[in-house]
Amino acid sequence: MKIVYLLGTGATNAEKHLECKIKNTGIDEDGKLQAELSSNGVSGRVIDKLVEGDLLDNYGINSDNIHTPWSKKDFDIEFLISILESLKTELGERHSRTLRQYYRNDIIDNIHVTGETITPRLLTSLIEWHNLDGCNEELIGFITLNYDSILETAFTMKHEKFNYGIEDIQVDASLDFEHEKGNPYLLKLHGSFDWFRDTDVTNKLLVKSTGPSESMQWIPPQLFKKHNKPPFNILYKKAQDILNECDILRVIGCSLSANDFNLISLLFKTQMKRGRRNYKIEPIASRKRVKDLIKDRLGFLSFEESFYEKDDWGKLEKESTNNPFLDWLYYIVINTTTDISSTDHLKKIEGMFDLWQP
């Protein structure tokens, strides 16, 4: 079986949630993260900052109407940025640029726990799983919507190479990222906070820790994410290729909301071929999220049932955590007959899962 993973912000959020649980910090009494990396979490903090600075007063958005039981939760930062850009005014462009900057800074700040960058234990376990002889699954690669480099760090921790899917890209040696053709793909559809345009060579990408913000290669949050120019058109074409090749697409932490229109279009185009289903989509998400996906996207996309609904999960007689990525890895580990004792992180999944058990 050939496997591709689609990662959204929920994948990084799951890593942070686990890290906070291990370090016993940053989690509310109900077990939820205090500073989520979800779209709603980032949007809420950015809007708070904008309101505090009276930046949105010109548009009638202030503390009087933003802090209501419904408004901040449902406030769509991508919609707001798109509206400001559509004004085609100098002020609107300046404000949308400020929103993009705040959005980027919030993510960068919140991928740290107690001053240290999140350690990717779940993604590293996933890579270890696919390296086992008894896995019986071929990892084709990852498609990620995330701007961070948590996934690259997971590969680096396992001394594994990956393929960015771009020919003209140069990785700074200080990052220790081993990008090389012929390895599992790591396709960052929306770019990255550590991708910069080479000012000397057209269309060449430089991967490095810092660089001028005006040359950063990322598609900022907006309703219609343009991918008609390099490197993004190349990445979308490569994503289409590996989706056409895979048997199963596993979706981790990605809501497939209306703001992901281009992505949904890509999945719609590749899942059904000549009247038959080309690959399965397995959502790794909470029960509610899976039900919402099936309800909202049924007719356009076809999803498998949640692993939570399978008999093998019920037989475990364990309480699910509020970290579906961890739950799914636990489900895999408990039900495999493959020896995982040689792994570094995968063998610890059961212990990490038990942190949530009463």
GROMACS .gro file of C-alpha atoms in nm:
model
  358
    1MET     CA    1   0.000   0.000   0.000
    2LYS     CA    2   0.133   0.342  -0.098
    3ILE     CA    3   0.066   0.613   0.160
    4VAL     CA    4   0.060   0.993   0.144
    5TYR     CA    5  -0.007   1.217   0.447
    6LEU     CA    6  -0.175   1.557   0.435
    7LEU     CA    7  -0.083   1.774   0.734
    8GLY     CA    8  -0.258   2.087   0.855
    9THR     CA    9  -0.205   2.309   1.159
   10GLY     CA   10  -0.362   2.040   1.377
   11ALA     CA   11  -0.056   1.820   1.328
   12THR     CA   12   0.177   2.081   1.478
   13ASN     CA   13  -0.087   2.156   1.741
   14ALA     CA   14  -0.087   1.786   1.840
   15GLU     CA   15   0.290   1.798   1.887
   16LYS     CA   16   0.261   2.107   2.105
   17HIS     CA   17  -0.024   1.954   2.305
   18LEU     CA   18   0.187   1.647   2.381
   19GLU     CA   19   0.490   1.855   2.474
   20CYS     CA   20   0.284   2.069   2.712
   21LYS     CA   21   0.138   1.753   2.869
   22ILE     CA   22   0.485   1.606   2.923
   23LYS     CA   23   0.617   1.933   3.069
   24ASN     CA   24   0.295   1.994   3.266
   25THR     CA   25   0.252   2.347   3.137
   26GLY     CA   26   0.024   2.547   2.908
   27ILE     CA   27  -0.285   2.327   2.948
   28ASP     CA   28  -0.621   2.428   3.099
   29GLU     CA   29  -0.806   2.225   3.361
   30ASP     CA   30  -1.023   2.076   3.086
   31GLY     CA   31  -0.711   1.947   2.911
   32LYS     CA   32  -0.709   2.197   2.624
   33LEU     CA   33  -0.409   2.397   2.511
   34GLN     CA   34  -0.402   2.755   2.633
   35ALA     CA   35  -0.233   2.878   2.313
   36GLU     CA   36  -0.352   2.658   2.030
   37LEU     CA   37  -0.184   2.664   1.690
   38SER     CA   38  -0.516   2.598   1.520
   39SER     CA   39  -0.652   2.852   1.273
   40ASN     CA   40  -0.904   2.975   1.531
   41GLY     CA   41  -0.636   2.999   1.799
   42VAL     CA   42  -0.398   3.206   1.587
   43SER     CA   43  -0.681   3.423   1.450
   44GLY     CA   44  -0.812   3.500   1.799
   45ARG     CA   45  -0.474   3.615   1.929
   46VAL     CA   46  -0.401   3.824   1.619
   47ILE     CA   47  -0.742   3.993   1.634
   48ASP     CA   48  -0.690   4.070   2.004
   49LYS     CA   49  -0.358   4.237   1.922
   50LEU     CA   50  -0.508   4.438   1.637
   51VAL     CA   51  -0.800   4.556   1.852
   52GLU     CA   52  -0.565   4.657   2.134
   53GLY     CA   53  -0.376   4.875   1.888
   54ASP     CA   54  -0.696   5.025   1.742
   55LEU     CA   55  -0.574   4.914   1.399
   56LEU     CA   56  -0.918   4.804   1.282
   57ASP     CA   57  -1.116   5.105   1.405
   58ASN     CA   58  -1.147   5.234   1.048
   59TYR     CA   59  -1.351   4.924   0.964
   60GLY     CA   60  -1.579   4.935   1.268
   61ILE     CA   61  -1.399   4.647   1.439
   62ASN     CA   62  -1.320   4.727   1.803
   63SER     CA   63  -1.336   4.584   2.154
   64ASP     CA   64  -1.709   4.665   2.178
   65ASN     CA   65  -1.808   4.425   1.901
   66ILE     CA   66  -1.524   4.173   1.892
   67HIS     CA   67  -1.547   4.039   2.248
   68THR     CA   68  -1.885   3.869   2.227
   69PRO     CA   69  -1.965   3.501   2.289
   70TRP     CA   70  -1.958   3.431   1.915
   71SER     CA   71  -1.750   3.688   1.731
   72LYS     CA   72  -1.386   3.607   1.810
   73LYS     CA   73  -1.435   3.232   1.786
   74ASP     CA   74  -1.580   3.263   1.436
   75PHE     CA   75  -1.358   3.550   1.320
   76ASP     CA   76  -1.190   3.442   0.997
   77ILE     CA   77  -0.850   3.609   0.968
   78GLU     CA   78  -0.809   3.483   0.611
   79PHE     CA   79  -1.139   3.643   0.512
   80LEU     CA   80  -1.039   3.973   0.677
   81ILE     CA   81  -0.701   3.983   0.500
   82SER     CA   82  -0.870   3.912   0.167
   83ILE     CA   83  -1.127   4.187   0.226
   84LEU     CA   84  -0.854   4.441   0.310
   85GLU     CA   85  -0.657   4.345  -0.001
   86SER     CA   86  -0.969   4.379  -0.215
   87LEU     CA   87  -1.001   4.747  -0.116
   88LYS     CA   88  -0.706   4.824  -0.345
   89THR     CA   89  -0.604   5.117  -0.125
   90GLU     CA   90  -0.270   5.203   0.030
   91LEU     CA   91  -0.423   5.186   0.380
   92GLY     CA   92  -0.590   4.852   0.314
   93GLU     CA   93  -0.267   4.704   0.179
   94ARG     CA   94  -0.069   4.837   0.477
   95HIS     CA   95  -0.318   4.687   0.721
   96SER     CA   96  -0.328   4.350   0.541
   97ARG     CA   97   0.052   4.347   0.547
   98THR     CA   98   0.043   4.410   0.923
   99LEU     CA   99  -0.206   4.125   0.968
  100ARG     CA  100   0.022   3.889   0.775
  101GLN     CA  101   0.316   3.994   0.991
  102TYR     CA  102   0.121   3.941   1.315
  103TYR     CA  103  -0.002   3.604   1.186
  104ARG     CA  104   0.351   3.489   1.106
  105ASN     CA  105   0.493   3.616   1.436
  106ASP     CA  106   0.219   3.445   1.637
  107ILE     CA  107   0.293   3.104   1.482
  108ILE     CA  108   0.668   3.146   1.531
  109ASP     CA  109   0.618   3.247   1.896
  110ASN     CA  110   0.378   2.963   1.971
  111ILE     CA  111   0.577   2.672   1.830
  112HIS     CA  112   0.784   2.710   2.145
  113VAL     CA  113   0.712   2.559   2.487
  114THR     CA  114   0.905   2.690   2.790
  115GLY     CA  115   1.135   2.875   2.551
  116GLU     CA  116   1.226   2.573   2.338
  117THR     CA  117   1.103   2.472   1.993
  118ILE     CA  118   0.856   2.184   2.001
  119THR     CA  119   1.012   1.838   1.980
  120PRO     CA  120   0.822   1.636   1.714
  121ARG     CA  121   0.755   1.308   1.893
  122LEU     CA  122   0.446   1.207   1.693
  123LEU     CA  123   0.584   1.281   1.347
  124THR     CA  124   0.910   1.109   1.441
  125SER     CA  125   0.711   0.804   1.554
  126LEU     CA  126   0.528   0.807   1.223
  127ILE     CA  127   0.857   0.805   1.029
  128GLU     CA  128   0.983   0.521   1.248
  129TRP     CA  129   0.665   0.323   1.177
  130HIS     CA  130   0.723   0.342   0.803
  131ASN     CA  131   1.085   0.234   0.846
  132LEU     CA  132   0.987  -0.095   1.012
  133ASP     CA  133   1.011  -0.410   0.802
  134GLY     CA  134   0.666  -0.526   0.911
  135CYS     CA  135   0.488  -0.201   0.828
  136ASN     CA  136   0.372  -0.322   0.484
  137GLU     CA  137   0.316   0.038   0.378
  138GLU     CA  138   0.529   0.244   0.143
  139LEU     CA  139   0.562   0.608   0.243
  140ILE     CA  140   0.538   0.819  -0.074
  141GLY     CA  141   0.555   1.145   0.115
  142PHE     CA  142   0.388   1.433   0.297
  143ILE     CA  143   0.182   1.722   0.168
  144THR     CA  144   0.179   1.995   0.430
  145LEU     CA  145   0.002   2.329   0.459
  146ASN     CA  146   0.220   2.435   0.751
  147TYR     CA  147   0.479   2.710   0.738
  148ASP     CA  148   0.691   2.574   1.024
  149SER     CA  149   0.976   2.323   0.995
  150ILE     CA  150   0.860   2.073   1.257
  151LEU     CA  151   0.833   1.799   0.993
  152GLU     CA  152   1.186   1.865   0.865
  153THR     CA  153   1.308   1.842   1.224
  154ALA     CA  154   1.140   1.501   1.260
  155PHE     CA  155   1.327   1.371   0.955
  156THR     CA  156   1.652   1.520   1.086
  157MET     CA  157   1.607   1.356   1.427
  158LYS     CA  158   1.588   1.019   1.250
  159HIS     CA  159   1.882   1.104   1.020
  160GLU     CA  160   1.644   1.056   0.728
  161LYS     CA  161   1.649   1.237   0.395
  162PHE     CA  162   1.344   1.388   0.225
  163ASN     CA  163   1.263   1.551  -0.108
  164TYR     CA  164   1.119   1.906  -0.124
  165GLY     CA  165   1.002   1.831  -0.479
  166ILE     CA  166   1.184   2.137  -0.615
  167GLU     CA  167   1.493   2.116  -0.834
  168ASP     CA  168   1.642   2.461  -0.776
  169ILE     CA  169   1.665   2.478  -0.398
  170GLN     CA  170   1.966   2.517  -0.170
  171VAL     CA  171   1.954   2.424   0.198
  172ASP     CA  172   2.182   2.609   0.440
  173ALA     CA  173   2.419   2.362   0.607
  174SER     CA  174   2.340   2.502   0.954
  175LEU     CA  175   1.985   2.358   0.937
  176ASP     CA  176   2.095   1.994   0.897
  177PHE     CA  177   1.799   1.931   0.663
  178GLU     CA  178   1.889   1.656   0.417
  179HIS     CA  179   1.694   1.728   0.099
  180GLU     CA  180   1.771   1.488  -0.183
  181LYS     CA  181   1.583   1.343  -0.479
  182GLY     CA  182   1.466   0.983  -0.452
  183ASN     CA  183   1.343   1.015  -0.093
  184PRO     CA  184   0.991   1.062   0.052
  185TYR     CA  185   0.840   1.391  -0.058
  186LEU     CA  186   0.793   1.683   0.177
  187LEU     CA  187   0.576   1.921  -0.025
  188LYS     CA  188   0.506   2.253   0.146
  189LEU     CA  189   0.214   2.374  -0.066
  190HIS     CA  190   0.200   2.717   0.098
  191GLY     CA  191   0.575   2.770   0.129
  192SER     CA  192   0.770   2.815   0.449
  193PHE     CA  193   0.895   3.072   0.697
  194ASP     CA  194   1.250   2.960   0.618
  195TRP     CA  195   1.222   2.975   0.237
  196PHE     CA  196   1.367   3.282   0.069
  197ARG     CA  197   1.402   3.388  -0.291
  198ASP     CA  198   1.760   3.404  -0.418
  199THR     CA  199   1.806   3.762  -0.541
  200ASP     CA  200   2.087   3.654  -0.774
  201VAL     CA  201   1.931   3.350  -0.942
  202THR     CA  202   1.576   3.358  -1.084
  203ASN     CA  203   1.335   3.106  -0.926
  204LYS     CA  204   1.604   2.965  -0.695
  205LEU     CA  205   1.502   2.900  -0.334
  206LEU     CA  206   1.727   2.936  -0.032
  207VAL     CA  207   1.634   2.747   0.285
  208LYS     CA  208   1.781   2.924   0.587
  209SER     CA  209   1.690   3.036   0.937
  210THR     CA  210   1.652   3.407   0.861
  211GLY     CA  211   1.626   3.637   0.565
  212PRO     CA  212   1.456   3.954   0.441
  213SER     CA  213   1.079   3.937   0.488
  214GLU     CA  214   1.014   4.075   0.139
  215SER     CA  215   1.185   3.771  -0.017
  216MET     CA  216   1.018   3.510   0.209
  217GLN     CA  217   0.844   3.247  -0.003
  218TRP     CA  218   0.507   3.170   0.156
  219ILE     CA  219   0.144   3.208   0.056
  220PRO     CA  220  -0.003   3.422   0.336
  221PRO     CA  221  -0.348   3.342   0.476
  222GLN     CA  222  -0.617   3.449   0.230
  223LEU     CA  223  -0.929   3.301   0.074
  224PHE     CA  224  -0.780   3.224  -0.266
  225LYS     CA  225  -0.422   3.109  -0.235
  226LYS     CA  226  -0.244   3.176  -0.563
  227HIS     CA  227  -0.015   2.900  -0.681
  228ASN     CA  228   0.036   2.995  -1.045
  229LYS     CA  229   0.403   3.093  -1.006
  230PRO     CA  230   0.718   2.905  -0.896
  231PRO     CA  231   0.771   2.737  -0.660
  232PHE     CA  232   0.402   2.690  -0.578
  233ASN     CA  233   0.286   2.575  -0.922
  234ILE     CA  234   0.564   2.313  -0.915
  235LEU     CA  235   0.457   2.194  -0.570
  236TYR     CA  236   0.090   2.163  -0.666
  237LYS     CA  237   0.181   1.963  -0.976
  238LYS     CA  238   0.402   1.731  -0.769
  239ALA     CA  239   0.124   1.694  -0.509
  240GLN     CA  240  -0.113   1.593  -0.787
  241ASP     CA  241   0.140   1.335  -0.908
  242ILE     CA  242   0.182   1.165  -0.570
  243LEU     CA  243  -0.193   1.170  -0.503
  244ASN     CA  244  -0.244   0.991  -0.833
  245GLU     CA  245   0.014   0.734  -0.720
  246CYS     CA  246  -0.110   0.666  -0.366
  247ASP     CA  247  -0.361   0.410  -0.236
  248ILE     CA  248  -0.439   0.593   0.088
  249LEU     CA  249  -0.430   0.961   0.183
  250ARG     CA  250  -0.425   1.014   0.559
  251VAL     CA  251  -0.535   1.359   0.669
  252ILE     CA  252  -0.394   1.482   1.001
  253GLY     CA  253  -0.504   1.811   1.153
  254CYS     CA  254  -0.651   1.962   0.836
  255SER     CA  255  -1.011   2.086   0.839
  256LEU     CA  256  -1.047   2.112   0.459
  257SER     CA  257  -1.244   2.432   0.512
  258ALA     CA  258  -1.371   2.659   0.236
  259ASN     CA  259  -1.045   2.855   0.272
  260ASP     CA  260  -0.867   2.546   0.137
  261PHE     CA  261  -1.056   2.566  -0.193
  262ASN     CA  262  -0.751   2.495  -0.412
  263LEU     CA  263  -0.662   2.194  -0.201
  264ILE     CA  264  -1.018   2.058  -0.208
  265SER     CA  265  -1.017   2.106  -0.584
  266LEU     CA  266  -0.691   1.909  -0.606
  267LEU     CA  267  -0.835   1.621  -0.401
  268PHE     CA  268  -1.158   1.626  -0.602
  269LYS     CA  269  -0.962   1.608  -0.926
  270THR     CA  270  -0.742   1.319  -0.814
  271GLN     CA  271  -0.965   1.098  -0.597
  272MET     CA  272  -1.215   0.999  -0.863
  273LYS     CA  273  -1.090   0.866  -1.195
  274ARG     CA  274  -1.315   0.730  -1.470
  275GLY     CA  275  -1.601   0.680  -1.228
  276ARG     CA  276  -1.404   0.489  -0.967
  277ARG     CA  277  -1.223   0.593  -0.651
  278ASN     CA  278  -0.850   0.633  -0.707
  279TYR     CA  279  -0.749   0.635  -0.338
  280LYS     CA  280  -0.902   0.625   0.008
  281ILE     CA  281  -0.902   0.926   0.240
  282GLU     CA  282  -0.855   0.835   0.606
  283PRO     CA  283  -0.919   1.132   0.838
  284ILE     CA  284  -0.718   1.122   1.161
  285ALA     CA  285  -0.929   1.360   1.366
  286SER     CA  286  -1.181   1.376   1.648
  287ARG     CA  287  -1.514   1.202   1.603
  288LYS     CA  288  -1.690   1.536   1.559
  289ARG     CA  289  -1.437   1.659   1.302
  290VAL     CA  290  -1.473   1.343   1.095
  291LYS     CA  291  -1.852   1.371   1.103
  292ASP     CA  292  -1.827   1.736   0.996
  293LEU     CA  293  -1.592   1.646   0.712
  294ILE     CA  294  -1.825   1.377   0.584
  295LYS     CA  295  -2.128   1.605   0.616
  296ASP     CA  296  -1.966   1.912   0.455
  297ARG     CA  297  -1.766   1.744   0.179
  298LEU     CA  298  -1.981   1.438   0.099
  299GLY     CA  299  -2.057   1.438  -0.271
  300PHE     CA  300  -1.725   1.600  -0.352
  301LEU     CA  301  -1.491   1.370  -0.161
  302SER     CA  302  -1.522   1.021  -0.015
  303PHE     CA  303  -1.393   0.952   0.338
  304GLU     CA  304  -1.332   0.634   0.536
  305GLU     CA  305  -1.486   0.599   0.882
  306SER     CA  306  -1.292   0.722   1.183
  307PHE     CA  307  -1.056   0.475   1.349
  308TYR     CA  308  -1.248   0.558   1.669
  309GLU     CA  309  -1.548   0.375   1.519
  310LYS     CA  310  -1.359   0.053   1.447
  311ASP     CA  311  -1.412  -0.255   1.665
  312ASP     CA  312  -1.040  -0.274   1.742
  313TRP     CA  313  -1.055   0.067   1.910
  314GLY     CA  314  -1.360  -0.026   2.116
  315LYS     CA  315  -1.191  -0.344   2.238
  316LEU     CA  316  -0.910  -0.138   2.391
  317GLU     CA  317  -1.154  -0.001   2.651
  318LYS     CA  318  -0.949   0.316   2.681
  319GLU     CA  319  -1.061   0.676   2.706
  320SER     CA  320  -0.966   0.876   2.398
  321THR     CA  321  -0.745   1.177   2.462
  322ASN     CA  322  -0.811   1.516   2.306
  323ASN     CA  323  -0.513   1.447   2.077
  324PRO     CA  324  -0.639   1.232   1.784
  325PHE     CA  325  -0.292   1.205   1.627
  326LEU     CA  326  -0.160   1.045   1.947
  327ASP     CA  327  -0.470   0.825   1.975
  328TRP     CA  328  -0.423   0.696   1.620
  329LEU     CA  329  -0.056   0.612   1.677
  330TYR     CA  330  -0.155   0.433   1.998
  331TYR     CA  331  -0.419   0.241   1.800
  332ILE     CA  332  -0.150   0.141   1.546
  333VAL     CA  333   0.102   0.037   1.812
  334ILE     CA  334  -0.142  -0.170   2.017
  335ASN     CA  335  -0.276  -0.357   1.716
  336THR     CA  336   0.052  -0.432   1.539
  337THR     CA  337   0.239  -0.761   1.564
  338THR     CA  338   0.555  -0.590   1.440
  339ASP     CA  339   0.840  -0.557   1.689
  340ILE     CA  340   0.886  -0.185   1.771
  341SER     CA  341   1.146  -0.228   2.045
  342SER     CA  342   1.423  -0.093   1.820
  343THR     CA  343   1.248   0.243   1.775
  344ASP     CA  344   1.322   0.555   1.978
  345HIS     CA  345   0.983   0.726   1.990
  346LEU     CA  346   0.725   0.480   1.860
  347LYS     CA  347   0.787   0.243   2.151
  348LYS     CA  348   0.706   0.529   2.391
  349ILE     CA  349   0.366   0.606   2.238
  350GLU     CA  350   0.181   0.383   2.486
  351GLY     CA  351   0.340   0.564   2.780
  352MET     CA  352   0.258   0.905   2.629
  353PHE     CA  353  -0.102   0.796   2.570
  354ASP     CA  354  -0.128   0.686   2.934
  355LEU     CA  355  -0.050   1.042   3.048
  356TRP     CA  356  -0.414   1.121   2.967
  357GLN     CA  357  -0.566   0.813   3.129
  358PRO     CA  358  -0.741   0.852   3.467
   0.00000   0.00000   0.00000
